[in-house]
Short mmCIF file of C-alpha atoms in Angstrom, two decimals:
data_model
loop_
_atom_site.label_atom_id
_atom_site.label_comp_id
_atom_site.label_asym_id
_atom_site.label_seq_id
_atom_site.Cartn_x
_atom_site.Cartn_y
_atom_site.Cartn_z
CA MET D 1 -0.01 0.01 -0.06
CA ALA D 2 1.64 3.22 -1.13
CA LEU D 3 0.93 5.93 1.45
CA HIS D 4 -0.21 9.45 0.49
CA ILE D 5 -1.74 12.39 2.22
CA GLY D 6 -5.13 11.28 3.56
CA SER D 7 -4.12 7.66 4.03
CA ILE D 8 -5.16 6.01 7.34
CA LEU D 9 -2.32 3.94 8.70
CA ALA D 10 -3.43 0.95 10.95
CA GLY D 11 -6.91 2.51 11.23
CA ARG D 12 -5.49 5.18 13.58
CA TYR D 13 -2.90 7.43 12.13
CA GLU D 14 -3.93 9.91 9.35
CA ILE D 15 -1.10 10.90 7.03
CA THR D 16 -0.98 14.70 6.66
CA ALA D 17 2.37 15.53 5.13
CA PRO D 18 5.70 14.00 3.97
CA ILE D 19 8.74 14.69 6.05
CA ALA D 20 11.65 12.76 4.50
CA THR D 21 12.33 9.80 2.23
CA GLY D 22 15.38 7.63 2.67
CA GLY D 23 16.92 4.50 1.23
CA MET D 24 15.05 2.25 3.65
CA GLY D 25 11.82 4.06 4.12
CA GLU D 26 9.71 7.13 4.40
CA VAL D 27 8.85 9.49 7.32
CA TRP D 28 5.42 11.07 7.37
CA GLN D 29 3.74 13.64 9.56
CA ALA D 30 0.47 12.21 10.82
CA THR D 31 -2.34 12.76 13.28
CA ASP D 32 -3.07 10.20 15.96
CA ARG D 33 -6.92 10.16 15.70
CA THR D 34 -7.18 8.38 19.08
CA LEU D 35 -5.14 10.87 21.15
CA GLY D 36 -5.48 13.90 18.84
CA ARG D 37 -1.72 14.71 18.72
CA THR D 38 0.79 15.16 15.90
CA VAL D 39 3.22 12.23 15.37
CA ALA D 40 5.86 11.13 12.94
CA ALA D 41 5.28 7.81 11.24
CA LYS D 42 8.34 6.00 9.88
CA VAL D 43 7.47 3.30 7.39
CA LEU D 44 9.86 0.69 6.12
CA LYS D 45 9.80 0.19 2.43
CA SER D 46 7.98 -2.91 1.33
CA GLU D 47 11.02 -4.35 -0.49
CA TYR D 48 12.83 -4.49 2.88
CA THR D 49 10.01 -6.07 5.01
CA GLY D 50 10.80 -9.40 3.25
CA ASP D 51 14.40 -9.28 4.51
CA ARG D 52 14.64 -10.73 7.98
CA ASN D 53 17.55 -8.65 8.99
CA PHE D 54 16.13 -5.35 7.89
CA LEU D 55 12.85 -6.13 9.44
CA GLU D 56 14.36 -7.18 12.76
CA ARG D 57 16.55 -4.17 12.83
CA PHE D 58 13.45 -1.94 12.41
CA ARG D 59 11.73 -3.85 15.31
CA ASN D 60 14.89 -3.30 17.43
CA GLU D 61 14.70 0.40 16.78
CA ALA D 62 11.21 0.43 18.29
CA ARG D 63 12.24 -1.70 21.26
CA HIS D 64 15.44 0.19 22.01
CA THR D 65 13.93 3.67 21.76
CA ALA D 66 10.66 2.75 23.50
CA GLY D 67 12.64 1.99 26.67
CA LEU D 68 14.44 5.32 26.60
CA THR D 69 12.81 8.43 28.19
CA HIS D 70 14.79 11.55 28.06
CA ALA D 71 14.36 15.14 26.93
CA ASN D 72 17.08 14.73 24.31
CA ILE D 73 15.68 11.57 22.71
CA ALA D 74 12.75 11.51 20.35
CA SER D 75 10.16 9.19 22.01
CA VAL D 76 8.61 6.23 20.40
CA TYR D 77 4.85 5.76 20.89
CA ASP D 78 3.87 2.71 18.84
CA TYR D 79 5.00 0.04 16.38
CA GLY D 80 3.05 -2.25 14.09
CA GLU D 81 3.06 -4.61 11.09
CA ILE D 82 0.02 -4.88 8.87
CA GLN D 83 -0.71 -6.44 5.51
CA ASP D 84 -1.52 -4.16 2.63
CA ASP D 85 -3.93 -4.88 -0.16
CA ASP D 86 -1.37 -6.99 -2.05
CA GLY D 87 -0.64 -9.14 1.02
CA ARG D 88 2.73 -7.55 1.62
CA THR D 89 3.88 -6.57 5.13
CA LEU D 90 3.91 -2.94 5.98
CA ALA D 91 6.01 -2.20 9.16
CA PHE D 92 5.73 1.21 10.83
CA LEU D 93 7.15 3.08 13.70
CA VAL D 94 5.16 5.94 15.33
CA MET D 95 7.32 8.46 17.25
CA GLU D 96 7.35 11.95 18.72
CA TYR D 97 7.08 14.66 16.10
CA VAL D 98 9.89 17.09 16.49
CA GLU D 99 9.20 20.49 15.10
CA GLY D 100 12.52 21.84 13.77
CA GLU D 101 15.20 20.63 11.32
CA PRO D 102 18.06 18.16 11.42
CA LEU D 103 21.51 19.45 12.27
CA VAL D 104 22.77 18.44 8.74
CA ALA D 105 20.43 21.08 7.27
CA ILE D 106 21.68 23.79 9.55
CA LEU D 107 25.31 23.01 8.70
CA ASP D 108 24.48 22.98 4.95
CA ARG D 109 23.15 26.48 5.30
CA GLU D 110 25.47 27.93 7.96
CA ILE D 111 28.59 25.85 7.26
CA THR D 112 29.88 26.29 10.82
CA LEU D 113 28.62 26.92 14.36
CA SER D 114 30.16 29.15 16.94
CA PRO D 115 32.01 27.32 19.73
CA GLU D 116 29.36 28.41 22.19
CA ARG D 117 26.54 26.82 20.04
CA THR D 118 28.67 23.75 19.30
CA LEU D 119 29.28 23.15 23.01
CA ASP D 120 25.56 23.34 23.62
CA VAL D 121 24.70 20.83 20.85
CA LEU D 122 27.41 18.56 22.12
CA ALA D 123 26.22 18.71 25.75
CA GLN D 124 22.63 18.03 24.84
CA ALA D 125 23.44 15.12 22.56
CA GLY D 126 25.88 13.83 25.18
CA GLU D 127 23.03 13.87 27.80
CA GLY D 128 20.72 12.03 25.49
CA LEU D 129 23.36 9.41 24.92
CA SER D 130 23.96 9.15 28.60
CA ALA D 131 20.36 7.93 29.05
CA ALA D 132 20.90 5.42 26.30
CA HIS D 133 24.23 4.22 27.68
CA ARG D 134 22.84 3.76 31.16
CA ALA D 135 20.23 1.44 29.56
CA GLY D 136 22.90 -0.55 27.86
CA VAL D 137 22.17 0.93 24.33
CA VAL D 138 24.93 2.17 21.95
CA HIS D 139 23.49 4.29 19.06
CA ARG D 140 26.29 3.37 16.59
CA ASP D 141 25.19 6.03 13.95
CA ILE D 142 25.58 9.48 15.61
CA LYS D 143 25.75 12.11 12.83
CA PRO D 144 24.19 15.48 12.08
CA GLY D 145 21.37 13.81 10.14
CA ASN D 146 20.20 11.97 13.26
CA LEU D 147 20.14 15.02 15.45
CA MET D 148 16.89 17.09 15.32
CA VAL D 149 17.16 20.70 16.49
CA ARG D 150 14.01 22.55 17.57
CA PRO D 151 13.41 26.30 17.08
CA ASP D 152 14.08 26.74 20.89
CA GLY D 153 17.46 25.04 20.51
CA VAL D 154 16.44 21.72 22.03
CA VAL D 155 18.39 18.82 20.54
CA LYS D 156 16.75 15.48 20.06
CA LEU D 157 18.48 12.17 19.18
CA THR D 158 16.65 10.08 16.51
CA ASP D 159 17.18 6.89 14.44
CA PHE D 160 18.24 4.12 16.71
CA GLY D 161 17.81 1.77 13.76
CA ILE D 162 21.30 0.21 14.00
CA ALA D 163 21.74 0.68 17.70
CA TRP D 164 23.35 -2.18 19.69
CA ALA D 165 22.08 -3.48 22.94
CA ARG D 166 23.97 -5.72 25.34
CA ASP D 167 21.02 -7.97 25.68
CA ALA D 168 20.05 -8.17 21.94
CA ALA D 169 20.67 -10.90 19.40
CA PRO D 170 23.29 -10.17 16.80
CA LEU D 171 21.95 -8.88 13.54
CA THR D 172 24.89 -7.71 11.50
CA ARG D 173 26.25 -10.21 8.95
CA THR D 174 29.68 -11.47 9.71
CA GLY D 175 32.25 -9.51 7.74
CA MET D 176 30.27 -6.30 7.71
CA VAL D 177 30.65 -3.02 9.49
CA VAL D 178 27.37 -1.06 9.84
CA GLY D 179 27.41 2.74 10.18
CA THR D 180 28.41 5.91 8.48
CA ALA D 181 31.97 5.85 7.48
CA GLN D 182 32.75 9.59 8.13
CA TYR D 183 31.55 9.10 11.78
CA LEU D 184 32.76 5.58 12.57
CA SER D 185 34.94 5.10 15.55
CA PRO D 186 38.21 3.22 14.98
CA GLU D 187 37.11 0.15 16.88
CA GLN D 188 33.80 0.18 15.05
CA ALA D 189 35.62 0.39 11.70
CA GLN D 190 37.68 -2.67 12.63
CA GLY D 191 34.63 -4.74 13.70
CA PHE D 192 35.39 -4.70 17.36
CA GLN D 193 32.57 -4.64 19.87
CA VAL D 194 31.18 -1.14 20.28
CA THR D 195 30.97 0.63 23.65
CA ALA D 196 29.66 3.86 24.97
CA ALA D 197 33.02 5.38 24.00
CA SER D 198 32.31 4.51 20.37
CA ASP D 199 29.39 7.06 20.44
CA VAL D 200 31.61 9.56 22.06
CA TYR D 201 34.04 9.39 19.09
CA SER D 202 31.20 9.87 16.63
CA LEU D 203 29.97 12.87 18.68
CA GLY D 204 33.58 14.19 18.50
CA VAL D 205 33.54 13.98 14.76
CA LEU D 206 30.22 15.90 14.70
CA GLY D 207 31.69 18.63 17.01
CA TYR D 208 34.73 18.89 14.77
CA GLU D 209 32.42 19.30 11.82
CA CYS D 210 30.42 22.06 13.52
CA LEU D 211 33.66 23.98 14.38
CA ALA D 212 35.61 23.48 11.05
CA GLY D 213 32.88 23.36 8.54
CA ASN D 214 34.15 19.91 7.24
CA ARG D 215 34.64 16.43 8.68
CA PRO D 216 38.04 15.42 9.89
CA PHE D 217 38.19 12.30 7.74
CA ASP D 218 37.03 11.90 4.17
CA GLY D 219 38.14 10.01 1.12
CA ASP D 220 37.13 8.76 -2.33
CA SER D 221 35.54 5.53 -0.97
CA GLN D 222 33.82 4.36 2.20
CA VAL D 223 36.70 1.95 2.91
CA ALA D 224 39.29 4.63 2.52
CA ILE D 225 37.41 6.87 4.96
CA ALA D 226 37.07 4.00 7.41
CA LEU D 227 40.83 3.38 7.27
CA ALA D 228 41.57 7.02 7.85
CA GLN D 229 39.44 6.70 11.11
CA ILE D 230 41.69 3.88 12.14
CA ASN D 231 45.15 5.21 11.06
CA ARG D 232 45.15 8.99 10.75
CA PRO D 233 45.10 11.75 13.32
CA PRO D 234 42.56 14.51 12.77
CA PRO D 235 43.71 17.76 11.03
CA PRO D 236 44.09 20.78 13.31
CA LEU D 237 40.95 22.76 14.07
CA PRO D 238 40.86 26.38 12.98
CA ALA D 239 43.08 28.66 15.05
CA ALA D 240 39.97 30.64 16.06
CA VAL D 241 38.70 27.78 18.07
CA PRO D 242 39.45 28.33 21.77
CA ALA D 243 42.02 25.92 23.24
CA PRO D 244 39.61 24.39 25.79
CA VAL D 245 37.07 23.63 23.02
CA ARG D 246 39.86 22.12 20.87
CA ALA D 247 41.06 19.95 23.72
CA LEU D 248 37.48 18.73 24.29
CA VAL D 249 37.05 17.61 20.73
CA GLU D 250 40.51 16.13 20.52
CA LYS D 251 39.95 13.99 23.63
CA ALA D 252 36.69 12.72 22.11
CA LEU D 253 38.57 11.77 18.90
CA ALA D 254 41.30 9.69 20.60
CA LYS D 255 42.04 6.46 18.79
CA ASP D 256 42.14 4.59 22.05
CA PRO D 257 38.59 4.29 23.53
CA ALA D 258 40.13 4.33 26.99
CA ALA D 259 41.55 7.80 26.33
CA ARG D 260 38.17 9.30 25.40
CA PHE D 261 35.33 10.27 27.69
CA ALA D 262 33.82 7.15 29.07
CA ASP D 263 30.18 7.80 27.97
CA GLY D 264 27.95 10.51 26.78
CA GLY D 265 27.36 11.73 30.40
CA ALA D 266 31.03 12.41 30.91
CA PHE D 267 31.29 14.15 27.54
CA ALA D 268 28.29 16.38 28.26
CA GLU D 269 29.66 17.30 31.72
CA ALA D 270 33.04 18.37 30.17
CA ALA D 271 31.22 20.32 27.50
CA ARG D 272 29.14 22.16 30.06
CA ARG D 273 32.28 22.94 32.10
CA VAL D 274 34.20 24.29 29.13
CA ALA D 275 31.10 26.40 28.13
CA ALA D 276 31.08 27.94 31.69
CA GLY D 277 34.72 29.14 31.09
CA GLY D 278 36.50 26.14 32.72
CA PRO D 279 39.60 24.49 31.41
CA GLY D 280 39.54 21.83 28.77
CA PRO D 281 40.54 18.27 29.32
CA GLU D 282 44.10 17.05 29.01
CA THR D 283 44.91 15.41 25.73
CA ALA D 284 47.97 14.36 23.73
CA ALA D 285 46.20 14.36 20.27
CA THR D 286 48.31 14.90 17.13
CA THR D 287 47.14 16.34 13.81
CA ALA D 288 47.71 15.94 10.17
CA PHE D 289 45.94 17.20 6.97
CA ILE D 290 43.51 14.99 5.08
CA PRO D 291 41.76 16.44 1.92
CA ALA D 292 37.93 16.37 2.21
CA VAL D 293 35.54 14.80 -0.30
CA GLY D 294 32.54 12.36 -0.11
CA GLY D 295 29.18 11.97 1.38
CA GLY D 296 27.77 10.67 4.63
CA SER D 297 25.24 7.91 4.31
CA THR D 298 24.97 4.94 6.62
CA GLN D 299 26.64 1.93 4.89
CA MET D 300 27.68 -1.65 5.40
CA ILE D 301 31.42 -1.94 4.77
CA GLY D 302 33.28 -5.22 4.20
CA ALA D 303 36.24 -5.57 6.41
CA ALA D 304 38.20 -7.58 3.70
CA GLY D 305 37.91 -4.67 1.32
CA ALA D 306 39.23 -2.30 3.96
CA ALA D 307 42.14 -4.62 4.66
CA ALA D 308 43.03 -4.69 0.95
CA ALA D 309 43.18 -0.86 0.81
CA THR D 310 45.76 -0.32 3.50
CA THR D 311 48.70 0.49 1.20
CA GLY D 312 50.51 3.81 1.31
CA PRO D 313 49.06 5.78 4.20
CA ALA D 314 50.22 9.46 4.43
CA THR D 315 51.25 8.89 7.97
CA ALA D 316 52.41 5.93 9.82
CA PRO D 317 49.54 3.86 11.02
CA ARG D 318 48.81 4.16 14.71
CA ALA D 319 48.61 0.79 16.33
CA MET D 320 45.27 0.23 18.13
CA PRO D 321 45.45 -0.76 21.82
CA PRO D 322 43.78 -4.07 22.85
CA LEU D 323 40.03 -3.59 22.83
CA GLN D 324 37.33 -5.90 23.90
CA GLY D 325 37.95 -8.36 21.01
CA PRO D 326 35.64 -9.22 18.18
CA PRO D 327 32.34 -10.46 19.39
CA VAL D 328 30.79 -13.62 18.06
CA ASP D 329 28.62 -13.24 14.84
CA ASP D 330 27.79 -9.58 15.41
CA GLN D 331 30.97 -7.98 14.01
CA VAL D 332 33.74 -8.29 11.62
CA ASP D 333 35.88 -11.41 11.34
CA SER D 334 39.64 -11.06 12.06
CA TRP D 335 41.77 -10.03 9.03
CA ASP D 336 44.40 -12.49 9.89
CA ASP D 337 44.56 -15.92 8.10
CA ASP D 338 42.31 -18.70 9.54
CA GLU D 339 45.37 -20.83 10.37
CA PRO D 340 48.81 -19.68 11.47
CA ARG D 341 51.46 -20.36 8.92
CA ARG D 342 53.84 -23.12 9.78
CA ARG D 343 57.46 -22.26 10.27
CA SER D 344 60.01 -23.61 7.92
CA PRO D 345 62.68 -25.92 9.38
CA TRP D 346 65.47 -24.28 7.21
CA PRO D 347 66.13 -21.32 9.59
CA TRP D 348 67.00 -23.98 12.26
CA VAL D 349 69.36 -25.79 9.84
CA ALA D 350 70.99 -22.58 8.87
CA ALA D 351 71.37 -21.60 12.49
CA ALA D 352 73.03 -24.86 13.37
CA ALA D 353 75.48 -24.40 10.48
CA VAL D 354 76.41 -21.01 11.77
CA VAL D 355 76.95 -22.30 15.28
CA LEU D 356 79.31 -25.00 13.92
CA LEU D 357 81.25 -22.42 11.98
CA VAL D 358 81.65 -20.19 14.95
CA LEU D 359 82.72 -23.06 17.12
CA GLY D 360 85.22 -24.28 14.46
CA ALA D 361 86.69 -20.72 14.28
CA VAL D 362 87.07 -20.49 18.08
CA LEU D 363 88.80 -23.99 18.17
CA ALA D 364 91.19 -23.08 15.28
CA PHE D 365 92.01 -19.78 16.89
CA THR D 366 92.93 -21.50 20.11
CA LEU D 367 94.78 -24.54 18.60
CA LEU D 368 96.82 -22.34 16.36
CA GLY D 369 97.78 -20.07 19.29
CA GLY D 370 95.75 -16.98 18.20
CA GLY D 371 97.30 -14.68 20.78
CA ASP D 372 100.52 -13.04 21.88
CA ASP D 373 102.24 -16.26 22.84
CA GLU D 374 101.85 -18.72 19.91
CA GLY D 375 102.50 -22.30 20.68
CA SER D 376 103.16 -21.68 24.39
CA PRO D 377 103.65 -24.79 26.38
CA GLY D 378 101.26 -25.71 29.34
CA THR D 379 98.01 -24.65 27.45
CA THR D 380 94.86 -26.62 28.19
CA THR D 381 91.86 -26.09 25.92
CA THR D 382 88.38 -27.36 26.73
CA PRO D 383 85.65 -26.69 24.16
CA ALA D 384 82.20 -25.92 25.54
CA THR D 385 79.24 -28.12 24.80
CA THR D 386 76.78 -26.53 22.46
CA THR D 387 73.20 -26.83 23.54
CA SER D 388 70.28 -25.80 21.33
CA ALA D 389 67.14 -24.32 22.81
CA PRO D 390 63.95 -22.70 21.48
CA PRO D 391 64.31 -19.05 20.10
CA THR D 392 64.51 -17.11 23.41
CA THR D 393 66.66 -14.54 24.84
CA SER D 394 69.42 -16.15 26.96
CA ALA D 395 71.35 -14.55 29.79
CA ALA D 396 74.88 -15.90 30.45
CA THR D 397 76.36 -15.77 33.96
CA THR D 398 79.99 -16.45 34.62
CA THR D 399 81.15 -17.31 38.13
CA GLN D 400 84.77 -17.93 39.07
CA GLU D 401 85.64 -19.99 42.22
CA SER D 402 89.26 -20.70 43.13
CA SER D 403 90.81 -22.22 39.97
CA ALA D 404 87.49 -23.46 38.42
CA GLU D 405 85.28 -21.55 36.03
CA GLN D 406 81.60 -22.32 35.81
CA THR D 407 79.39 -21.04 32.96
CA THR D 408 75.59 -21.22 33.30
CA GLU D 409 73.16 -20.38 30.50
CA GLU D 410 69.68 -19.51 31.55
CA SER D 411 66.65 -19.55 29.16
CA GLN D 412 63.07 -18.37 29.54
CA GLU D 413 61.77 -21.67 28.48
CA GLN D 414 64.59 -24.21 29.00
CA THR D 415 67.47 -24.35 31.48
CA THR D 416 70.70 -26.17 30.43
CA GLU D 417 72.54 -28.08 33.04
CA PRO D 418 75.54 -25.96 34.19
CA GLU D 419 78.71 -26.57 32.17
CA GLU D 420 81.87 -26.77 34.24
CA THR D 421 85.40 -26.35 32.78
CA THR D 422 88.23 -27.16 35.15
CA GLN D 423 91.78 -26.19 34.19
CA ALA D 424 94.87 -28.01 35.52
CA PRO D 425 96.65 -26.11 38.33
CA PRO D 426 100.03 -24.61 37.37
CA PRO D 427 103.11 -26.75 37.92
CA ALA D 428 104.43 -26.79 41.39
CA THR D 429 107.71 -25.53 40.38
CA THR D 430 106.25 -22.20 39.28
CA THR D 431 106.66 -19.77 42.10
CA GLN D 432 106.93 -16.31 40.49
CA ALA D 433 103.29 -15.72 39.45
CA PRO D 434 99.94 -17.54 39.44
CA THR D 435 98.37 -18.82 36.38
CA THR D 436 96.54 -16.17 34.23
CA THR D 437 93.18 -17.28 32.79
CA ARG D 438 91.65 -15.75 29.68
CA THR D 439 88.03 -16.61 28.84
CA THR D 440 86.39 -15.82 25.60
CA THR D 441 82.60 -16.23 25.29
CA THR D 442 81.05 -15.99 21.89
CA SER D 443 77.16 -15.68 21.75
CA SER D 444 75.02 -15.73 18.61
CA SER D 445 71.32 -15.12 18.72
CA THR D 446 68.62 -14.31 16.17
CA SER D 447 64.85 -14.03 16.34
CA SER D 448 64.28 -17.21 14.45
CA ALA D 449 67.22 -19.37 15.58
CA PRO D 450 68.31 -20.84 18.85
CA THR D 451 70.74 -19.07 21.15
CA THR D 452 74.16 -20.76 21.37
CA THR D 453 76.98 -19.96 23.74
CA ALA D 454 80.45 -21.29 23.25
CA ALA D 455 83.07 -20.89 25.97
CA THR D 456 86.83 -21.42 25.52
CA THR D 457 89.34 -21.38 28.38
CA THR D 458 92.98 -20.88 27.75
CA THR D 459 95.80 -21.05 30.28
CA GLU D 460 99.04 -19.22 29.61
CA PRO D 461 102.25 -19.41 31.60
CA PRO D 462 103.28 -16.17 33.28
CA PRO D 463 105.86 -13.90 31.55
CA ALA D 464 109.35 -14.27 32.74
CA GLY D 465 110.30 -12.10 35.58
CA GLY D 466 106.76 -11.21 36.36
CA GLU D 467 105.58 -10.16 39.74
CA THR D 468 102.76 -11.64 41.66
CA PRO D 469 99.56 -9.40 41.29
CA PRO D 470 97.80 -8.45 44.44
#
């Protein structure tokens, strides 16, 4: 059933005027003939009612918003599904009619807002999000098109169509990220589980746009924009923006969710404090320039496509800290291979060959008298036993007691029995000087080969006429 002015929806709501038309549905102004009040009726297009995921998402919007009561959230009054004359399902959502215009229309007309007006919008939106976050609901699609502004300045959050609730069943297909790329948080763009801090990031992007007249991250494709959210710092705000306001927005745009405001309430409180002349929050955000192009519609982005487009960022990618980990079914699969690659045995063989070469060189150096006293009599050489261990960092400790030298090699994963080398005491006829001991330790270690330690002990006779050292 195609709605038009004068149509009666579900026998109760009389359609009076069109409000907006989107990709998934239409929004109409209507009159509730039972209660005699003006409402907004959001109707899902018939081609989507046959898709279980779209229909369930529409139902979730009704359930999520119906449980939220706040001055900065557009209320939901009713939800229904009826059959039209052709037997097709018609799903509709009846909500509070907000007289005013979306923030996106204001920005299209005015380009930028003053810092004072921006702080007021951010504070009101943050307070509305606070109510949702306390109820365990994350909006996931905060953007100017989903904020209605009344003539008296009151801001209302709308469109919880892709909101996530902690007690809801997963709806998003595996391998997809749902949201608007220009406002996605880095963790949302990567497919990690969203939190209240994810909405804070999106609200920070909105605040940046209000102050600068453009979004901090844009590109020639949705995937490129999502990657910029993950890897790039935001460009600097205009110099005319006061430092406390700049610090507020930069903190909201931190790549690490733990470095942002914890939720909408904390963001709103900070915005109110700055608006009252207080200091801005501490932040260590950095900036870089990104050219601006592109639109801002809600999309589903494949993670695999994003992964394939990561070549050649203008700045070094910033490593994301550990988040909450990808949830089951609801978000993006890992970009890593399904199975870890097996390690080739050849590095171990090559490492063993290097060890043998080093040991041979040490032995040759010793046997050929590689020192100041070539072929000196009374020399005792004891090669160390080579022990292979897994690739770890080894610490060698040398302890000398009396005339014996003990070398111990310690490993993080494996401990080698101590190796003891005992040298023969000097001849009894030698009285002028004690035996001098020279110990050479050669260690070779790489990240993919075992660590090997070779020890060589050489005893030399004292020089003629030498004195006994203390």
